[in-house]
Amino acid sequence: MAKIIWISDIQSGLYTDKNIELKGWIKRHRSSGKIVFMTIRDSTGEIQCVAKKAEILESEFGEIKNALIESSIILNGLVKSDERAPGGHELSITSVKIIGPVHPKNPFPITESAMEHSEGGETEFLLDNRHLYLRTKKMTTMLKIRSTVFGSIHSYFRNLDFIEYQAPSFVAGAVEGGSTLFEVPYFGKKAYLTQSWQLYAEAAMPALEKLYTIAPSFRAEKSRTRRHLTEFWHAEMEIAWGGNNEVMNHGESLVRHIAKTILDERTEELNILGRDLELISTYADSKYPRMRYDEAVETLQKLNVEIEWGQDLDYSKEKILTQDFDVPHFLTHYPKIAKPFYHRPDPDDEKYVLCHDLLAPEGYGEIIGGGERTWSEKEILERIDEEGTPREPYEFYIDIRRFGGVPHGGFGMGVERVCSWLSGAEHIREVIPFPRDSRRVTP
Ligand code: 4AD
Ligand code: MG
């Protein structure tokens, strides 16, 4: 039952004037008494197919005359090159079999008019029908770009001999602050869903020295914004013997590599989305400037944005800051009070930590957060106590410092944030198959 012929290959001329068998789904359908026009889609593209009553078995013509959208189908026919047909080719059907018919009592629910009339509005309607919405061009395009982004993250790290390493998803403590922890009942105790792989990566840092992962992270984000999910895919790396600058160099090279890879491999998809390829090519080729937090605050204050020194930059501020950037920018040296305990205080001025966020242009804002870690036992105990965090869940983390601590650092990159930005999405939910937020865990 294997499938051998793909629509993209037909459209590229591989089968012109040949008889073929095609498997796919009906995307559009129109019929008169004597002729049926169908657009058939598969995962690679679409093609116009025509069946004439006089040319195929009467029973088969009867079967497809009233076939409904999204029925699955196997067709045999002759491929013809035809300039008028979308994609340049048309299939002239010689025989046909409906495999999974859609029943007239229960037609495919995603239609223009259903979207218009749905009570909760178009967005909610499409989220309710996400399992079916995945088949639309918009979603398949996004999912292909997403797949390429994942592949390029793996290739970046593997080309540099990083070891892929996995951390647990059930954990006992926070990395990124208690307010976004998901609590899970755990056999009479409490556990949490991981916010980041980092602390467990630090444990493996003396063993593997260069490591990375791509895994889900969880954050109980109550507010629904265009860049927050409660479950997102997190690409993280950790290196021994590296400081803030080296970690930033990797962040910069990784993002450039991702931009270059989608430009090379997903040109068609970027065109479908109307993305400016020049822009992506600038992201792939440019140096990403580095500026200190203080400079960003000054810039914002000059723009009359209300911000006080010491505050973390939330989305509204990053948006303003990055609207006029033409390439991603690093912000470094945030105030210690704005960042979690693991960030290493700057030996030159302990008010600041040796950290960075990478902000994407076009108003997208933070896509990477990382930096150098507090790596001596004395300093980490001070930082934990200063924050008022209990030591107990972090004993394993403190041990890393007790037994041969070395300078090290790493970063975390939100894969959906990167996909959103590079594909020019309006909202982060467009780039993940089943988006999770505070109001939705279905379908
Ligand atoms: O800046 P964050 O919180 O940093 C960390 O988790 C570090 N422990 C990572 C590390 O050093 N290994 O998160 C890292 C990135 C953010 O820059 C953002 O891109 C993404 O993760 N992110 C989210 N993406 C989608 N939805 C959310 N709710 C996100 N929260 C963070
Ligand atoms: Mg952050």
Coordinates of C-alpha atoms and ligand atoms in Angstrom, one line a residue:
M1 CA 0.0 0.0 0.0
A2 CA 3.1 2.2 0.0
K3 CA 2.8 5.6 -1.7
I4 CA 5.4 6.3 -4.4
I5 CA 4.2 9.3 -6.3
W6 CA 4.2 12.8 -4.8
I7 CA 2.3 15.7 -6.1
S8 CA 5.4 18.0 -5.9
D9 CA 7.2 15.6 -8.3
I10 CA 4.3 15.6 -10.7
Q11 CA 4.2 19.4 -10.7
S12 CA 8.0 19.5 -11.3
G13 CA 7.4 17.5 -14.5
L14 CA 8.8 14.1 -13.5
Y15 CA 5.7 12.2 -14.7
T16 CA 4.5 14.3 -17.7
D17 CA 2.7 12.1 -20.3
K18 CA 2.9 9.1 -18.0
N19 CA 0.1 7.0 -16.4
I20 CA 0.4 7.1 -12.7
E21 CA -1.3 6.2 -9.4
L22 CA -1.9 9.1 -7.0
K23 CA -3.0 9.0 -3.4
G24 CA -4.4 12.0 -1.6
W25 CA -7.4 13.9 -0.3
I26 CA -10.0 16.0 -2.1
K27 CA -9.4 19.7 -1.4
R28 CA -11.9 21.2 -3.9
H29 CA -14.6 19.5 -5.9
R30 CA -16.9 20.7 -8.7
S31 CA -19.1 18.7 -11.0
S32 CA -21.5 19.0 -13.8
G33 CA -23.4 16.1 -15.2
K34 CA -20.6 14.9 -17.4
I35 CA -17.4 16.1 -15.8
V36 CA -15.8 16.3 -12.3
F37 CA -13.1 18.7 -11.4
M38 CA -11.2 18.0 -8.3
T39 CA -8.2 19.5 -6.6
I40 CA -6.3 16.7 -4.9
R41 CA -3.8 17.5 -2.2
D42 CA -1.1 15.5 -0.5
S43 CA 1.6 16.6 2.0
T44 CA 3.7 18.0 -0.8
G45 CA 1.2 20.0 -2.9
E46 CA -2.0 20.2 -5.0
I47 CA -3.0 19.2 -8.5
Q48 CA -6.1 19.6 -10.6
C49 CA -7.7 16.3 -11.6
V50 CA -10.4 15.8 -14.2
A51 CA -12.8 12.9 -14.7
K52 CA -15.0 12.7 -17.8
K53 CA -18.1 10.5 -17.6
A54 CA -17.4 9.1 -21.0
E55 CA -13.9 8.0 -20.1
I56 CA -14.2 6.1 -16.9
L57 CA -16.5 3.4 -15.5
E58 CA -20.0 4.6 -14.8
S59 CA -19.9 3.2 -11.2
E60 CA -16.7 5.1 -10.5
F61 CA -18.0 8.3 -12.0
G62 CA -21.1 7.9 -9.8
E63 CA -18.8 7.5 -6.8
I64 CA -16.8 10.6 -7.2
K65 CA -19.5 12.9 -8.7
N66 CA -20.8 13.5 -5.2
A67 CA -17.6 13.0 -3.2
L68 CA -17.1 15.4 -0.4
I69 CA -14.1 17.5 0.6
E70 CA -11.4 15.7 2.6
S71 CA -12.4 12.3 1.4
S72 CA -9.3 10.2 0.8
I73 CA -8.9 8.9 -2.7
I74 CA -6.7 6.8 -5.0
L75 CA -6.6 7.9 -8.6
N76 CA -5.1 6.5 -11.8
G77 CA -4.6 8.7 -14.7
L78 CA -2.5 10.4 -17.3
V79 CA -0.4 13.4 -16.3
K80 CA -0.6 16.3 -18.8
S81 CA 1.3 19.5 -18.9
D82 CA -1.2 22.3 -19.0
E83 CA -0.2 26.0 -18.6
R84 CA -3.7 26.9 -17.4
A85 CA -3.7 24.4 -14.5
P86 CA -2.3 25.6 -11.2
G87 CA 1.2 24.3 -10.9
G88 CA 1.3 23.6 -14.6
H89 CA 0.0 20.0 -14.7
E90 CA -3.3 18.2 -14.7
L91 CA -4.3 14.6 -14.1
S92 CA -6.7 13.1 -16.6
I93 CA -8.4 10.4 -14.6
T94 CA -8.8 6.9 -16.0
S95 CA -9.9 5.2 -12.8
V96 CA -10.6 6.2 -9.2
K97 CA -11.4 4.7 -5.8
I98 CA -12.6 6.6 -2.7
I99 CA -10.8 5.1 0.3
G100 CA -12.2 7.1 3.2
P101 CA -15.4 8.7 2.2
V102 CA -16.7 11.8 4.1
H103 CA -20.4 11.3 4.8
P104 CA -22.9 14.0 3.6
K105 CA -24.5 14.0 7.1
N106 CA -21.2 15.1 8.6
P107 CA -19.3 17.2 6.1
F108 CA -15.8 18.6 6.8
P109 CA -16.6 21.3 9.4
I110 CA -14.0 24.0 8.4
T111 CA -15.7 26.2 5.9
E112 CA -15.8 30.0 5.3
S113 CA -19.4 30.2 6.4
A114 CA -18.8 28.0 9.6
M115 CA -16.0 30.3 10.6
E116 CA -18.1 33.4 10.0
H117 CA -21.0 32.1 12.0
S118 CA -19.2 30.4 14.9
E119 CA -20.2 31.8 18.3
G120 CA -16.7 32.0 19.8
G121 CA -15.3 33.7 16.7
E122 CA -13.0 32.3 14.0
T123 CA -9.9 31.9 16.1
E124 CA -11.7 29.8 18.8
F125 CA -13.5 27.8 16.1
L126 CA -10.2 26.9 14.4
L127 CA -8.6 26.0 17.7
D128 CA -11.6 23.7 18.6
N129 CA -11.0 22.1 15.2
R130 CA -7.2 22.1 15.4
H131 CA -7.0 18.4 14.6
L132 CA -8.6 19.1 11.2
Y133 CA -7.1 22.6 10.7
L134 CA -3.7 20.9 10.6
R135 CA -4.5 19.9 7.0
T136 CA -4.8 23.5 5.7
K137 CA -2.1 25.1 3.7
K138 CA -1.3 27.6 6.3
M139 CA -0.7 24.9 9.0
T140 CA 1.2 22.5 6.8
T141 CA 3.5 25.4 5.6
M142 CA 4.2 26.4 9.3
L143 CA 4.8 22.7 10.3
K144 CA 7.3 22.3 7.5
I145 CA 9.2 25.4 8.5
R146 CA 9.0 24.2 12.1
S147 CA 10.5 20.8 11.2
T148 CA 13.4 22.5 9.4
V149 CA 14.0 24.7 12.4
F150 CA 14.3 21.6 14.7
G151 CA 16.6 19.9 12.2
S152 CA 18.8 22.9 11.9
I153 CA 19.2 23.2 15.7
H154 CA 20.3 19.5 15.8
S155 CA 22.7 20.0 12.9
Y156 CA 24.2 23.2 14.5
F157 CA 25.1 21.4 17.7
R158 CA 26.0 18.1 16.3
N159 CA 28.4 19.6 13.8
L160 CA 30.2 21.1 16.7
D161 CA 30.3 17.7 18.6
F162 CA 27.8 18.7 21.3
I163 CA 26.3 15.7 23.1
E164 CA 22.5 15.6 23.1
Y165 CA 21.4 15.0 26.7
Q166 CA 18.0 14.6 28.4
A167 CA 16.8 15.9 31.7
P168 CA 13.7 14.9 33.7
S169 CA 10.3 16.6 33.2
F170 CA 9.2 16.0 36.8
V171 CA 11.3 18.2 39.1
A172 CA 11.4 19.4 42.7
G173 CA 12.2 23.0 42.3
A174 CA 12.0 26.2 40.2
V175 CA 14.6 27.5 37.8
E176 CA 12.8 30.5 36.5
G177 CA 10.8 31.7 39.5
G178 CA 8.0 30.1 41.5
S179 CA 5.1 32.0 40.0
T180 CA 5.0 30.0 36.7
L181 CA 5.5 26.6 38.2
F182 CA 3.0 23.8 37.3
E183 CA 2.4 21.7 40.4
V184 CA 1.7 18.0 39.9
P185 CA 0.4 15.6 42.5
Y186 CA 3.2 13.0 42.9
F187 CA 2.3 10.0 45.1
G188 CA 1.4 12.1 48.1
K189 CA 4.1 14.6 47.5
K190 CA 4.3 17.6 45.2
A191 CA 6.4 17.7 42.1
Y192 CA 6.6 20.3 39.3
L193 CA 6.8 20.3 35.6
T194 CA 10.2 21.5 34.4
Q195 CA 10.6 25.1 33.3
S196 CA 14.1 24.4 31.9
W197 CA 16.7 21.7 31.4
Q198 CA 19.4 23.9 32.8
L199 CA 20.0 22.8 36.3
Y200 CA 20.2 19.1 35.2
A201 CA 22.5 20.1 32.3
E202 CA 24.8 21.8 34.7
A203 CA 25.0 18.5 36.6
A204 CA 26.2 16.8 33.4
M205 CA 28.5 19.7 32.4
P206 CA 31.6 18.2 34.2
A207 CA 30.8 14.9 32.5
L208 CA 30.1 16.0 28.9
E209 CA 31.4 19.6 28.7
K210 CA 29.4 20.5 25.6
L211 CA 25.7 19.5 25.7
Y212 CA 22.4 20.4 24.2
T213 CA 18.7 19.4 24.1
I214 CA 15.4 20.2 22.5
A215 CA 12.6 19.3 24.9
P216 CA 9.3 20.7 26.1
S217 CA 9.4 23.2 29.0
F218 CA 6.3 24.2 31.0
R219 CA 5.3 27.6 32.4
A220 CA 2.0 28.3 34.2
E221 CA 1.6 31.6 32.3
K222 CA -1.8 32.9 33.2
S223 CA -1.9 35.7 30.7
R224 CA -2.5 34.8 27.1
T225 CA -0.1 36.8 24.8
R226 CA 1.1 36.4 21.3
R227 CA 4.4 34.9 22.5
H228 CA 3.5 32.8 25.6
L229 CA 2.6 29.1 25.7
T230 CA 2.2 27.0 28.8
E231 CA 4.1 24.2 27.0
F232 CA 6.8 25.2 24.6
W233 CA 9.8 23.5 23.0
H234 CA 13.0 24.7 24.5
A235 CA 16.4 24.4 22.8
E236 CA 19.1 24.7 25.4
M237 CA 22.9 24.3 25.5
E238 CA 25.5 24.3 28.3
I239 CA 29.3 24.5 28.0
A240 CA 32.1 24.0 30.5
W241 CA 34.9 26.5 30.5
G242 CA 32.8 29.2 28.8
G243 CA 31.7 32.6 29.8
N244 CA 28.9 35.0 28.8
N245 CA 30.6 36.0 25.5
E246 CA 31.2 32.5 24.3
V247 CA 27.7 31.5 25.1
M248 CA 26.4 34.6 23.2
N249 CA 28.6 33.6 20.2
H250 CA 26.9 30.3 20.1
G251 CA 23.4 31.9 20.3
E252 CA 24.3 34.2 17.5
S253 CA 25.7 31.5 15.3
L254 CA 22.8 29.2 16.0
V255 CA 20.2 31.7 15.0
R256 CA 22.1 32.7 11.9
H257 CA 22.3 29.0 11.0
I258 CA 18.6 28.5 11.5
A259 CA 17.8 31.5 9.3
K260 CA 20.2 30.3 6.6
T261 CA 18.8 26.8 6.7
I262 CA 15.1 27.8 6.3
L263 CA 16.2 30.2 3.5
D264 CA 17.9 27.3 1.7
E265 CA 15.3 24.6 2.4
R266 CA 12.0 26.4 2.8
T267 CA 12.0 29.2 0.2
E268 CA 8.7 28.0 -1.2
E269 CA 7.1 28.0 2.2
L270 CA 8.4 31.4 3.1
N271 CA 7.0 32.7 -0.2
I272 CA 3.6 31.2 0.6
L273 CA 3.7 33.1 3.8
G274 CA 4.6 36.3 2.0
R275 CA 7.9 36.6 3.9
D276 CA 10.5 39.0 2.7
L277 CA 13.5 36.7 1.8
E278 CA 15.9 39.6 1.9
L279 CA 15.1 40.2 5.5
I280 CA 15.8 36.5 6.4
S281 CA 19.0 36.7 4.5
T282 CA 20.1 39.7 6.6
Y283 CA 19.3 37.7 9.7
A284 CA 21.5 34.9 8.3
D285 CA 24.4 37.1 7.5
S286 CA 24.7 40.0 9.9
K287 CA 26.5 40.4 13.2
Y288 CA 24.1 40.8 16.1
P289 CA 25.0 44.0 18.1
R290 CA 25.4 43.7 21.9
M291 CA 24.2 46.4 24.2
R292 CA 24.0 46.6 28.0
Y293 CA 20.7 46.7 29.8
D294 CA 21.4 50.3 31.0
E295 CA 21.6 51.5 27.4
A296 CA 18.3 49.8 26.6
V297 CA 16.7 51.5 29.6
E298 CA 18.0 54.9 28.5
T299 CA 16.8 54.3 24.9
L300 CA 13.3 53.5 26.3
Q301 CA 13.3 56.5 28.6
K302 CA 14.2 58.7 25.7
L303 CA 11.1 57.3 23.9
N304 CA 9.1 58.3 27.0
V305 CA 8.4 54.7 28.0
E306 CA 7.9 54.4 31.7
I307 CA 10.6 52.1 33.1
E308 CA 12.6 52.1 36.2
W309 CA 16.2 50.7 36.5
G310 CA 16.0 47.2 38.0
Q311 CA 12.8 46.1 36.2
D312 CA 13.0 43.2 33.9
L313 CA 11.9 44.2 30.4
D314 CA 8.4 42.8 29.7
Y315 CA 7.0 42.3 26.2
S316 CA 5.5 45.8 25.9
K317 CA 8.9 47.3 26.4
E318 CA 10.8 44.8 24.2
K319 CA 8.3 45.4 21.5
I320 CA 9.0 49.1 21.4
L321 CA 12.7 48.5 21.7
T322 CA 12.9 46.0 18.8
Q323 CA 10.5 47.6 16.4
D324 CA 13.3 49.6 14.8
F325 CA 16.0 47.0 15.0
D326 CA 16.9 45.5 11.7
V327 CA 18.8 42.5 13.1
P328 CA 18.6 40.7 16.5
H329 CA 20.3 42.4 19.4
F330 CA 21.7 41.1 22.6
L331 CA 21.0 42.8 25.8
T332 CA 23.6 42.0 28.4
H333 CA 24.3 42.8 32.1
Y334 CA 20.8 43.0 33.6
P335 CA 20.6 44.1 37.2
K336 CA 21.0 41.2 39.6
I337 CA 17.6 41.9 41.2
A338 CA 15.9 41.3 37.9
K339 CA 17.3 37.7 37.4
P340 CA 17.2 34.3 39.1
F341 CA 19.9 33.1 41.5
Y342 CA 21.9 31.0 39.1
H343 CA 23.2 34.1 37.2
R344 CA 26.8 35.0 38.0
P345 CA 27.3 38.5 39.5
D346 CA 29.7 40.6 37.4
P347 CA 33.0 40.7 39.3
D348 CA 33.5 44.3 37.9
D349 CA 30.2 45.5 39.4
E350 CA 28.1 43.2 41.5
K351 CA 24.9 45.1 40.9
Y352 CA 24.8 43.3 37.5
V353 CA 24.9 39.7 36.3
L354 CA 26.8 38.2 33.4
C355 CA 23.7 37.4 31.3
H356 CA 22.1 38.0 28.0
D357 CA 18.8 38.0 26.3
L358 CA 18.6 37.9 22.5
L359 CA 15.8 40.1 21.2
A360 CA 14.4 39.5 17.7
P361 CA 13.6 42.5 15.5
E362 CA 10.2 43.5 14.0
G363 CA 8.8 43.8 17.5
Y364 CA 9.2 40.1 18.4
G365 CA 11.5 40.5 21.4
E366 CA 13.2 37.9 23.5
I367 CA 14.0 34.6 21.8
I368 CA 17.0 33.5 23.9
G369 CA 17.9 33.9 27.6
G370 CA 21.2 32.8 28.9
G371 CA 24.5 33.6 30.5
E372 CA 27.3 32.6 32.8
R373 CA 26.5 30.6 35.9
T374 CA 27.4 31.2 39.5
W375 CA 30.0 28.5 39.8
S376 CA 31.6 28.6 43.3
E377 CA 29.9 27.0 46.3
K378 CA 30.2 30.2 48.4
E379 CA 28.6 32.4 45.7
I380 CA 25.8 30.1 44.9
L381 CA 24.9 29.7 48.6
E382 CA 24.9 33.5 49.0
R383 CA 22.7 33.9 45.9
I384 CA 20.2 31.3 47.0
D385 CA 19.9 32.8 50.6
E386 CA 19.7 36.3 49.2
E387 CA 16.7 35.2 47.1
G388 CA 15.1 33.6 50.1
T389 CA 14.9 30.3 48.2
P390 CA 15.1 27.1 50.3
R391 CA 18.4 25.2 49.8
E392 CA 16.9 21.7 50.1
P393 CA 15.7 21.1 46.5
Y394 CA 19.0 22.5 45.2
E395 CA 21.4 20.4 47.1
F396 CA 22.3 18.5 44.0
Y397 CA 22.9 21.7 42.2
I398 CA 25.2 23.0 45.0
D399 CA 27.1 19.7 44.9
I400 CA 28.1 20.5 41.3
R401 CA 30.1 23.4 42.8
R402 CA 31.4 21.4 45.7
F403 CA 33.0 18.8 43.4
G404 CA 35.3 20.5 40.9
G405 CA 33.3 23.5 39.9
V406 CA 34.4 25.3 36.8
P407 CA 33.2 28.5 35.0
H408 CA 30.4 27.5 32.6
G409 CA 27.3 28.9 31.0
G410 CA 24.5 28.3 28.6
F411 CA 21.3 29.5 27.1
G412 CA 17.7 28.5 26.3
M413 CA 16.0 29.4 23.1
G414 CA 12.2 29.3 22.7
V415 CA 11.8 27.3 19.4
E416 CA 8.2 28.6 18.8
R417 CA 9.4 32.1 19.4
V418 CA 12.0 31.6 16.7
C419 CA 9.5 30.0 14.3
S420 CA 7.1 32.8 14.9
W421 CA 9.6 35.5 14.2
L422 CA 11.2 33.9 11.1
S423 CA 7.8 33.0 9.6
G424 CA 6.3 36.4 10.4
A425 CA 3.5 34.8 12.4
E426 CA 0.9 37.1 14.2
H427 CA 0.7 34.7 17.1
I428 CA 2.9 32.0 18.6
R429 CA 0.0 29.5 18.4
E430 CA 0.3 29.5 14.6
V431 CA 3.6 27.6 14.8
I432 CA 2.8 24.7 17.1
P433 CA 0.4 21.9 16.2
F434 CA -1.6 21.9 19.4
P435 CA -1.0 25.1 21.3
R436 CA -1.5 25.1 25.1
D437 CA -2.4 28.2 27.0
S438 CA -4.2 28.9 30.3
R439 CA -7.6 28.3 28.8
R440 CA -7.0 25.4 26.5
V441 CA -5.7 21.8 26.7
T442 CA -8.0 20.4 24.0
P443 CA -8.1 18.9 21.5
Ligands
4AD1 O1 14.6 33.2 29.6 P1 14.2 31.9 30.0 O2 13.2 31.8 31.1 O3 15.6 31.2 30.4 C1 15.6 29.9 30.9 O4 14.7 29.1 31.1 C2 17.1 29.5 31.2 N1 17.1 28.6 32.3 C3 17.6 28.9 29.9 C4 19.1 28.4 30.0 O5 19.9 29.2 30.3 N2 19.3 27.2 29.8 O6 13.7 31.0 28.8 C5 14.5 30.8 27.7 C6 13.7 31.1 26.4 C7 13.1 32.5 26.3 O7 14.1 33.4 25.8 C8 12.0 32.3 25.4 O8 12.4 32.3 24.0 C9 11.5 30.9 25.7 O9 12.5 30.3 26.4 N3 10.3 31.0 26.6 C10 9.0 30.8 26.1 N4 8.5 30.5 24.9 C11 7.2 30.3 24.8 N5 6.3 30.4 25.8 C12 6.8 30.7 27.1 N6 5.9 30.8 28.1 C13 8.2 30.9 27.2 N7 8.9 31.2 28.3 C14 10.2 31.2 27.9
MG2 MG 14.1 35.2 29.8

